[in-house]
Amino acid sequence: MKTNRVLFTSFLLLLFSNFLHLSAANSDDYEDTEFIRTWCNKTYNSYRCFITLSKYATTVNRNLFKLAQQSVSNAITDAITTTKYISNLPNKHEAQDCIEAMNEAMDKVNNSLDDLRKRIKLTSNSFSSNINNKVSALDFEDTCQYAGRPMEINEAIDRLRNVKVLTAIASELVIYFEKE
């Protein structure tokens, strides 16, 4: 009987210590996530920023440099896949102007992302808002507005809009990092 009581008590102590450990871990996770939410709330698309970056909460570990770096990395990855998608679009005559406009827009985005990548490595305080101006001035959509456009063009436009948003978020986070 005494052995059962000792085993039961040991079991309860072990269970309680695991509960305390999990509570502490959840608290850290919460703080990591709230750190990202706080910084994302400062961006123009806070919801998209948080949804995209919150999964990196543990990696970022409440470090603004790492958050900005992760944001730039995400935008670059998305830009690469979008560039490949656009370059593989079927060369249809009615979509040629649109495809050319999207390629030009992707060139601007890739140049902006390259600037951001360099900035985040240099960690200098000489960042200008030039990247935000370039990204917000992308003008592919007017060229791509025509009736009966192929479904692939619609997909490319959605992808390019996504890259535009991620690049703008990355730019804002880099600016915040450089001001800190």
mmCIF file of N, CA, C and O in Angstrom, residues 65-146:
data_model
loop_
_atom_site.group_PDB
_atom_site.id
_atom_site.type_symbol
_atom_site.label_atom_id
_atom_site.label_comp_id
_atom_site.label_asym_id
_atom_site.label_seq_id
_atom_site.Cartn_x
_atom_site.Cartn_y
_atom_site.Cartn_z
ATOM 1 N N PHE A 65 16.205 42.351 -35.748
ATOM 2 C CA PHE A 65 17.084 42.053 -36.879
ATOM 3 C C PHE A 65 16.677 40.733 -37.521
ATOM 4 O O PHE A 65 16.534 40.645 -38.740
ATOM 5 N N LYS A 66 16.462 39.707 -36.707
ATOM 6 C CA LYS A 66 16.066 38.399 -37.243
ATOM 7 C C LYS A 66 14.686 38.457 -37.894
ATOM 8 O O LYS A 66 14.436 37.779 -38.890
ATOM 9 N N LEU A 67 13.790 39.258 -37.338
ATOM 10 C CA LEU A 67 12.462 39.408 -37.921
ATOM 11 C C LEU A 67 12.560 40.062 -39.303
ATOM 12 O O LEU A 67 11.948 39.591 -40.268
ATOM 13 N N ALA A 68 13.323 41.134 -39.398
ATOM 14 C CA ALA A 68 13.504 41.811 -40.682
ATOM 15 C C ALA A 68 14.176 40.879 -41.683
ATOM 16 O O ALA A 68 13.777 40.799 -42.848
ATOM 17 N N GLN A 69 15.181 40.158 -41.212
ATOM 18 C CA GLN A 69 15.907 39.213 -42.068
ATOM 19 C C GLN A 69 14.971 38.117 -42.587
ATOM 20 O O GLN A 69 14.996 37.779 -43.772
ATOM 21 N N GLN A 70 14.127 37.584 -41.728
ATOM 22 C CA GLN A 70 13.187 36.539 -42.127
ATOM 23 C C GLN A 70 12.173 37.085 -43.130
ATOM 24 O O GLN A 70 11.810 36.418 -44.093
ATOM 25 N N SER A 71 11.745 38.303 -42.912
ATOM 26 C CA SER A 71 10.786 38.928 -43.816
ATOM 27 C C SER A 71 11.395 39.111 -45.208
ATOM 28 O O SER A 71 10.753 38.829 -46.229
ATOM 29 N N VAL A 72 12.623 39.575 -45.264
ATOM 30 C CA VAL A 72 13.319 39.725 -46.547
ATOM 31 C C VAL A 72 13.484 38.365 -47.211
ATOM 32 O O VAL A 72 13.235 38.203 -48.410
ATOM 33 N N SER A 73 13.866 37.370 -46.437
ATOM 34 C CA SER A 73 14.042 36.020 -46.962
ATOM 35 C C SER A 73 12.742 35.478 -47.564
ATOM 36 O O SER A 73 12.743 34.894 -48.652
ATOM 37 N N ASN A 74 11.632 35.685 -46.857
ATOM 38 C CA ASN A 74 10.332 35.228 -47.373
ATOM 39 C C ASN A 74 9.983 35.923 -48.680
ATOM 40 O O ASN A 74 9.495 35.296 -49.616
ATOM 41 N N ALA A 75 10.205 37.233 -48.740
ATOM 42 C CA ALA A 75 9.887 37.990 -49.951
ATOM 43 C C ALA A 75 10.764 37.540 -51.118
ATOM 44 O O ALA A 75 10.274 37.392 -52.246
ATOM 45 N N ILE A 76 12.045 37.287 -50.853
ATOM 46 C CA ILE A 76 12.950 36.818 -51.918
ATOM 47 C C ILE A 76 12.507 35.459 -52.431
ATOM 48 O O ILE A 76 12.437 35.229 -53.645
ATOM 49 N N THR A 77 12.177 34.546 -51.527
ATOM 50 C CA THR A 77 11.728 33.215 -51.938
ATOM 51 C C THR A 77 10.475 33.309 -52.796
ATOM 52 O O THR A 77 10.377 32.658 -53.846
ATOM 53 N N ASP A 78 9.532 34.129 -52.380
ATOM 54 C CA ASP A 78 8.293 34.296 -53.134
ATOM 55 C C ASP A 78 8.562 34.954 -54.486
ATOM 56 O O ASP A 78 7.955 34.591 -55.497
ATOM 57 N N ALA A 79 9.474 35.908 -54.519
ATOM 58 C CA ALA A 79 9.821 36.576 -55.775
ATOM 59 C C ALA A 79 10.458 35.599 -56.759
ATOM 60 O O ALA A 79 10.167 35.635 -57.956
ATOM 61 N N ILE A 80 11.305 34.723 -56.261
ATOM 62 C CA ILE A 80 11.957 33.735 -57.133
ATOM 63 C C ILE A 80 10.923 32.818 -57.768
ATOM 64 O O ILE A 80 10.946 32.585 -58.985
ATOM 65 N N THR A 81 10.005 32.290 -56.948
ATOM 66 C CA THR A 81 9.000 31.373 -57.507
ATOM 67 C C THR A 81 8.047 32.109 -58.455
ATOM 68 O O THR A 81 7.637 31.542 -59.472
ATOM 69 N N THR A 82 7.736 33.361 -58.175
ATOM 70 C CA THR A 82 6.859 34.143 -59.060
ATOM 71 C C THR A 82 7.562 34.452 -60.375
ATOM 72 O O THR A 82 6.958 34.361 -61.446
ATOM 73 N N THR A 83 8.837 34.799 -60.309
ATOM 74 C CA THR A 83 9.606 35.067 -61.528
ATOM 75 C C THR A 83 9.626 33.823 -62.419
ATOM 76 O O THR A 83 9.421 33.917 -63.635
ATOM 77 N N LYS A 84 9.851 32.664 -61.805
ATOM 78 C CA LYS A 84 9.854 31.410 -62.579
ATOM 79 C C LYS A 84 8.480 31.158 -63.184
ATOM 80 O O LYS A 84 8.370 30.747 -64.344
ATOM 81 N N TYR A 85 7.431 31.404 -62.418
ATOM 82 C CA TYR A 85 6.071 31.182 -62.907
ATOM 83 C C TYR A 85 5.783 32.075 -64.115
ATOM 84 O O TYR A 85 5.285 31.609 -65.140
ATOM 85 N N ILE A 86 6.122 33.355 -63.994
ATOM 86 C CA ILE A 86 5.863 34.296 -65.087
ATOM 87 C C ILE A 86 6.683 33.924 -66.322
ATOM 88 O O ILE A 86 6.183 33.970 -67.440
ATOM 89 N N SER A 87 7.931 33.528 -66.117
ATOM 90 C CA SER A 87 8.780 33.187 -67.267
ATOM 91 C C SER A 87 8.294 31.928 -67.982
ATOM 92 O O SER A 87 8.614 31.724 -69.151
ATOM 93 N N ASN A 88 7.515 31.107 -67.301
ATOM 94 C CA ASN A 88 6.990 29.888 -67.927
ATOM 95 C C ASN A 88 5.573 30.040 -68.472
ATOM 96 O O ASN A 88 4.980 29.063 -68.923
ATOM 97 N N LEU A 89 5.046 31.278 -68.449
ATOM 98 C CA LEU A 89 3.709 31.491 -68.997
ATOM 99 C C LEU A 89 3.733 31.227 -70.501
ATOM 100 O O LEU A 89 4.702 31.557 -71.180
ATOM 101 N N PRO A 90 2.645 30.662 -71.019
ATOM 102 C CA PRO A 90 2.584 30.457 -72.467
ATOM 103 C C PRO A 90 2.614 31.807 -73.181
ATOM 104 O O PRO A 90 1.998 32.775 -72.729
ATOM 105 N N ASN A 91 3.340 31.874 -74.233
ATOM 106 C CA ASN A 91 3.530 33.134 -74.954
ATOM 107 C C ASN A 91 2.350 33.386 -75.887
ATOM 108 O O ASN A 91 2.459 33.264 -77.101
ATOM 109 N N LYS A 92 1.235 33.781 -75.313
ATOM 110 C CA LYS A 92 0.034 34.047 -76.090
ATOM 111 C C LYS A 92 0.044 35.509 -76.530
ATOM 112 O O LYS A 92 0.341 36.402 -75.739
ATOM 113 N N HIS A 93 -0.315 35.738 -77.771
ATOM 114 C CA HIS A 93 -0.262 37.080 -78.341
ATOM 115 C C HIS A 93 -1.074 38.091 -77.527
ATOM 116 O O HIS A 93 -0.599 39.187 -77.235
ATOM 117 N N GLU A 94 -2.285 37.701 -77.127
ATOM 118 C CA GLU A 94 -3.149 38.652 -76.418
ATOM 119 C C GLU A 94 -2.636 38.987 -75.019
ATOM 120 O O GLU A 94 -3.056 39.965 -74.423
ATOM 121 N N ALA A 95 -1.729 38.190 -74.496
ATOM 122 C CA ALA A 95 -1.211 38.415 -73.146
ATOM 123 C C ALA A 95 0.211 38.961 -73.156
ATOM 124 O O ALA A 95 0.783 39.204 -72.089
ATOM 125 N N GLN A 96 0.785 39.189 -74.331
ATOM 126 C CA GLN A 96 2.189 39.566 -74.418
ATOM 127 C C GLN A 96 2.510 40.862 -73.667
ATOM 128 O O GLN A 96 3.473 40.916 -72.917
ATOM 129 N N ASP A 97 1.698 41.903 -73.827
ATOM 130 C CA ASP A 97 1.951 43.169 -73.122
ATOM 131 C C ASP A 97 1.899 42.969 -71.617
ATOM 132 O O ASP A 97 2.712 43.519 -70.866
ATOM 133 N N CYS A 98 0.933 42.181 -71.169
ATOM 134 C CA CYS A 98 0.779 41.912 -69.744
ATOM 135 C C CYS A 98 2.003 41.170 -69.201
ATOM 136 O O CYS A 98 2.534 41.522 -68.156
ATOM 137 N N ILE A 99 2.442 40.154 -69.915
ATOM 138 C CA ILE A 99 3.613 39.370 -69.478
ATOM 139 C C ILE A 99 4.847 40.258 -69.419
ATOM 140 O O ILE A 99 5.632 40.198 -68.462
ATOM 141 N N GLU A 100 5.019 41.114 -70.416
ATOM 142 C CA GLU A 100 6.166 42.030 -70.407
ATOM 143 C C GLU A 100 6.093 42.985 -69.215
ATOM 144 O O GLU A 100 7.103 43.251 -68.560
ATOM 145 N N ALA A 101 4.897 43.496 -68.940
ATOM 146 C CA ALA A 101 4.731 44.407 -67.792
ATOM 147 C C ALA A 101 5.031 43.684 -66.479
ATOM 148 O O ALA A 101 5.663 44.255 -65.584
ATOM 149 N N MET A 102 4.587 42.429 -66.367
ATOM 150 C CA MET A 102 4.867 41.674 -65.142
ATOM 151 C C MET A 102 6.357 41.373 -65.010
ATOM 152 O O MET A 102 6.904 41.429 -63.908
ATOM 153 N N ASN A 103 7.019 41.076 -66.119
ATOM 154 C CA ASN A 103 8.467 40.846 -66.071
ATOM 155 C C ASN A 103 9.209 42.105 -65.635
ATOM 156 O O ASN A 103 10.145 42.029 -64.836
ATOM 157 N N GLU A 104 8.788 43.259 -66.144
ATOM 158 C CA GLU A 104 9.401 44.513 -65.725
ATOM 159 C C GLU A 104 9.153 44.769 -64.233
ATOM 160 O O GLU A 104 10.051 45.212 -63.509
ATOM 161 N N ALA A 105 7.932 44.489 -63.789
ATOM 162 C CA ALA A 105 7.612 44.663 -62.366
ATOM 163 C C ALA A 105 8.469 43.734 -61.510
ATOM 164 O O ALA A 105 8.985 44.148 -60.462
ATOM 165 N N MET A 106 8.635 42.498 -61.951
ATOM 166 C CA MET A 106 9.459 41.557 -61.175
ATOM 167 C C MET A 106 10.917 41.994 -61.154
ATOM 168 O O MET A 106 11.602 41.822 -60.151
ATOM 169 N N ASP A 107 11.408 42.586 -62.242
ATOM 170 C CA ASP A 107 12.777 43.115 -62.230
ATOM 171 C C ASP A 107 12.919 44.195 -61.154
ATOM 172 O O ASP A 107 13.898 44.217 -60.416
ATOM 173 N N LYS A 108 11.924 45.086 -61.057
ATOM 174 C CA LYS A 108 11.957 46.140 -60.035
ATOM 175 C C LYS A 108 11.905 45.538 -58.628
ATOM 176 O O LYS A 108 12.634 45.956 -57.733
ATOM 177 N N VAL A 109 11.027 44.547 -58.453
ATOM 178 C CA VAL A 109 10.920 43.893 -57.141
ATOM 179 C C VAL A 109 12.232 43.212 -56.788
ATOM 180 O O VAL A 109 12.726 43.337 -55.668
ATOM 181 N N ASN A 110 12.803 42.471 -57.734
ATOM 182 C CA ASN A 110 14.055 41.772 -57.453
ATOM 183 C C ASN A 110 15.181 42.743 -57.130
ATOM 184 O O ASN A 110 15.995 42.472 -56.244
ATOM 185 N N ASN A 111 15.231 43.886 -57.811
ATOM 186 C CA ASN A 111 16.240 44.905 -57.472
ATOM 187 C C ASN A 111 16.003 45.447 -56.064
ATOM 188 O O ASN A 111 16.953 45.638 -55.300
ATOM 189 N N SER A 112 14.750 45.686 -55.726
ATOM 190 C CA SER A 112 14.424 46.182 -54.386
ATOM 191 C C SER A 112 14.807 45.161 -53.322
ATOM 192 O O SER A 112 15.366 45.508 -52.287
ATOM 193 N N LEU A 113 14.481 43.904 -53.584
ATOM 194 C CA LEU A 113 14.816 42.846 -52.625
ATOM 195 C C LEU A 113 16.320 42.686 -52.486
ATOM 196 O O LEU A 113 16.821 42.422 -51.386
ATOM 197 N N ASP A 114 17.038 42.852 -53.586
ATOM 198 C CA ASP A 114 18.492 42.777 -53.510
ATOM 199 C C ASP A 114 19.027 43.910 -52.637
ATOM 200 O O ASP A 114 19.919 43.704 -51.810
ATOM 201 N N ASP A 115 18.437 45.110 -52.794
ATOM 202 C CA ASP A 115 18.819 46.231 -51.922
ATOM 203 C C ASP A 115 18.523 45.912 -50.458
ATOM 204 O O ASP A 115 19.342 46.188 -49.576
ATOM 205 N N LEU A 116 17.356 45.342 -50.194
ATOM 206 C CA LEU A 116 16.998 44.989 -48.810
ATOM 207 C C LEU A 116 17.953 43.948 -48.247
ATOM 208 O O LEU A 116 18.383 44.047 -47.093
ATOM 209 N N ARG A 117 18.272 42.947 -49.058
ATOM 210 C CA ARG A 117 19.183 41.891 -48.609
ATOM 211 C C ARG A 117 20.534 42.493 -48.231
ATOM 212 O O ARG A 117 21.120 42.165 -47.197
ATOM 213 N N LYS A 118 21.025 43.414 -49.045
ATOM 214 C CA LYS A 118 22.304 44.072 -48.742
ATOM 215 C C LYS A 118 22.190 44.903 -47.471
ATOM 216 O O LYS A 118 23.091 44.893 -46.636
ATOM 217 N N ARG A 119 21.076 45.612 -47.319
ATOM 218 C CA ARG A 119 20.872 46.455 -46.133
ATOM 219 C C ARG A 119 20.858 45.618 -44.860
ATOM 220 O O ARG A 119 21.450 46.006 -43.859
ATOM 221 N N ILE A 120 20.173 44.524 -44.908
ATOM 222 C CA ILE A 120 20.032 43.718 -43.697
ATOM 223 C C ILE A 120 21.377 43.091 -43.321
ATOM 224 O O ILE A 120 21.659 42.856 -42.159
ATOM 225 N N LYS A 121 22.244 42.863 -44.306
ATOM 226 C CA LYS A 121 23.584 42.348 -44.007
ATOM 227 C C LYS A 121 24.489 43.457 -43.492
ATOM 228 O O LYS A 121 25.319 43.241 -42.629
ATOM 229 N N LEU A 122 24.328 44.652 -44.050
ATOM 230 C CA LEU A 122 25.182 45.770 -43.648
ATOM 231 C C LEU A 122 24.781 46.348 -42.298
ATOM 232 O O LEU A 122 25.613 46.886 -41.590
ATOM 233 N N THR A 123 23.514 46.255 -41.984
ATOM 234 C CA THR A 123 22.930 46.830 -40.764
ATOM 235 C C THR A 123 23.338 48.289 -40.570
ATOM 236 O O THR A 123 23.690 48.703 -39.490
ATOM 237 N N SER A 124 23.281 49.028 -41.671
ATOM 238 C CA SER A 124 23.603 50.456 -41.575
ATOM 239 C C SER A 124 22.331 51.245 -41.308
ATOM 240 O O SER A 124 21.234 50.727 -41.396
ATOM 241 N N ASN A 125 22.497 52.508 -40.991
ATOM 242 C CA ASN A 125 21.350 53.366 -40.736
ATOM 243 C C ASN A 125 21.096 54.326 -41.893
ATOM 244 O O ASN A 125 20.533 55.382 -41.707
ATOM 245 N N SER A 126 21.534 53.957 -43.089
ATOM 246 C CA SER A 126 21.418 54.875 -44.216
ATOM 247 C C SER A 126 20.346 54.435 -45.203
ATOM 248 O O SER A 126 20.428 54.715 -46.368
ATOM 249 N N PHE A 127 19.352 53.759 -44.709
ATOM 250 C CA PHE A 127 18.299 53.236 -45.583
ATOM 251 C C PHE A 127 17.334 54.341 -45.968
ATOM 252 O O PHE A 127 16.939 55.142 -45.150
ATOM 253 N N SER A 128 16.991 54.371 -47.240
ATOM 254 C CA SER A 128 16.008 55.375 -47.680
ATOM 255 C C SER A 128 14.692 54.683 -47.997
ATOM 256 O O SER A 128 14.615 53.467 -48.081
ATOM 257 N N SER A 129 13.668 55.470 -48.195
ATOM 258 C CA SER A 129 12.361 54.900 -48.521
ATOM 259 C C SER A 129 12.238 54.633 -50.012
ATOM 260 O O SER A 129 11.157 54.393 -50.516
ATOM 261 N N ASN A 130 13.336 54.655 -50.719
ATOM 262 C CA ASN A 130 13.337 54.439 -52.163
ATOM 263 C C ASN A 130 12.716 53.094 -52.539
ATOM 264 O O ASN A 130 12.004 52.991 -53.545
ATOM 265 N N ILE A 131 12.960 52.069 -51.752
ATOM 266 C CA ILE A 131 12.412 50.747 -52.059
ATOM 267 C C ILE A 131 10.897 50.770 -51.969
ATOM 268 O O ILE A 131 10.205 50.257 -52.848
ATOM 269 N N ASN A 132 10.359 51.391 -50.933
ATOM 270 C CA ASN A 132 8.901 51.500 -50.832
ATOM 271 C C ASN A 132 8.329 52.233 -52.035
ATOM 272 O O ASN A 132 7.279 51.864 -52.547
ATOM 273 N N ASN A 133 9.007 53.269 -52.496
ATOM 274 C CA ASN A 133 8.534 54.004 -53.665
ATOM 275 C C ASN A 133 8.540 53.119 -54.908
ATOM 276 O O ASN A 133 7.605 53.146 -55.700
ATOM 277 N N LYS A 134 9.613 52.340 -55.084
ATOM 278 C CA LYS A 134 9.690 51.449 -56.246
ATOM 279 C C LYS A 134 8.574 50.422 -56.215
ATOM 280 O O LYS A 134 7.921 50.169 -57.217
ATOM 281 N N VAL A 135 8.375 49.806 -55.081
ATOM 282 C CA VAL A 135 7.391 48.730 -54.974
ATOM 283 C C VAL A 135 5.974 49.269 -55.135
ATOM 284 O O VAL A 135 5.152 48.677 -55.832
ATOM 285 N N SER A 136 5.686 50.401 -54.526
ATOM 286 C CA SER A 136 4.322 50.928 -54.624
ATOM 287 C C SER A 136 4.029 51.452 -56.020
ATOM 288 O O SER A 136 2.865 51.590 -56.397
ATOM 289 N N ALA A 137 5.064 51.722 -56.814
ATOM 290 C CA ALA A 137 4.857 52.251 -58.157
ATOM 291 C C ALA A 137 4.760 51.156 -59.227
ATOM 292 O O ALA A 137 4.719 51.473 -60.403
ATOM 293 N N LEU A 138 4.735 49.914 -58.829
ATOM 294 C CA LEU A 138 4.619 48.845 -59.825
ATOM 295 C C LEU A 138 3.312 49.010 -60.583
ATOM 296 O O LEU A 138 2.246 49.123 -59.993
ATOM 297 N N ASP A 139 3.403 49.019 -61.897
ATOM 298 C CA ASP A 139 2.237 49.363 -62.701
ATOM 299 C C ASP A 139 1.873 48.285 -63.725
ATOM 300 O O ASP A 139 1.528 48.589 -64.845
ATOM 301 N N PHE A 140 1.942 47.052 -63.315
ATOM 302 C CA PHE A 140 1.629 45.958 -64.229
ATOM 303 C C PHE A 140 0.129 45.735 -64.385
ATOM 304 O O PHE A 140 -0.317 45.211 -65.394
ATOM 305 N N GLU A 141 -0.667 46.121 -63.387
ATOM 306 C CA GLU A 141 -2.080 45.748 -63.383
ATOM 307 C C GLU A 141 -2.888 46.430 -64.475
ATOM 308 O O GLU A 141 -3.768 45.813 -65.072
ATOM 309 N N ASP A 142 -2.615 47.702 -64.769
ATOM 310 C CA ASP A 142 -3.370 48.375 -65.828
ATOM 311 C C ASP A 142 -3.169 47.672 -67.169
ATOM 312 O O ASP A 142 -4.106 47.518 -67.946
ATOM 313 N N THR A 143 -1.945 47.267 -67.428
ATOM 314 C CA THR A 143 -1.639 46.589 -68.684
ATOM 315 C C THR A 143 -2.330 45.232 -68.771
ATOM 316 O O THR A 143 -2.649 44.766 -69.853
ATOM 317 N N CYS A 144 -2.570 44.617 -67.617
ATOM 318 C CA CYS A 144 -3.126 43.266 -67.592
ATOM 319 C C CYS A 144 -4.650 43.241 -67.462
ATOM 320 O O CYS A 144 -5.232 42.173 -67.311
ATOM 321 N N GLN A 145 -5.297 44.393 -67.520
ATOM 322 C CA GLN A 145 -6.751 44.432 -67.395
ATOM 323 C C GLN A 145 -7.401 44.338 -68.773
ATOM 324 O O GLN A 145 -7.501 45.318 -69.488
ATOM 325 N N TYR A 146 -7.792 43.158 -69.145
ATOM 326 C CA TYR A 146 -8.543 42.990 -70.378
ATOM 327 C C TYR A 146 -9.440 41.773 -70.228
ATOM 328 O O TYR A 146 -9.169 40.862 -69.450
#
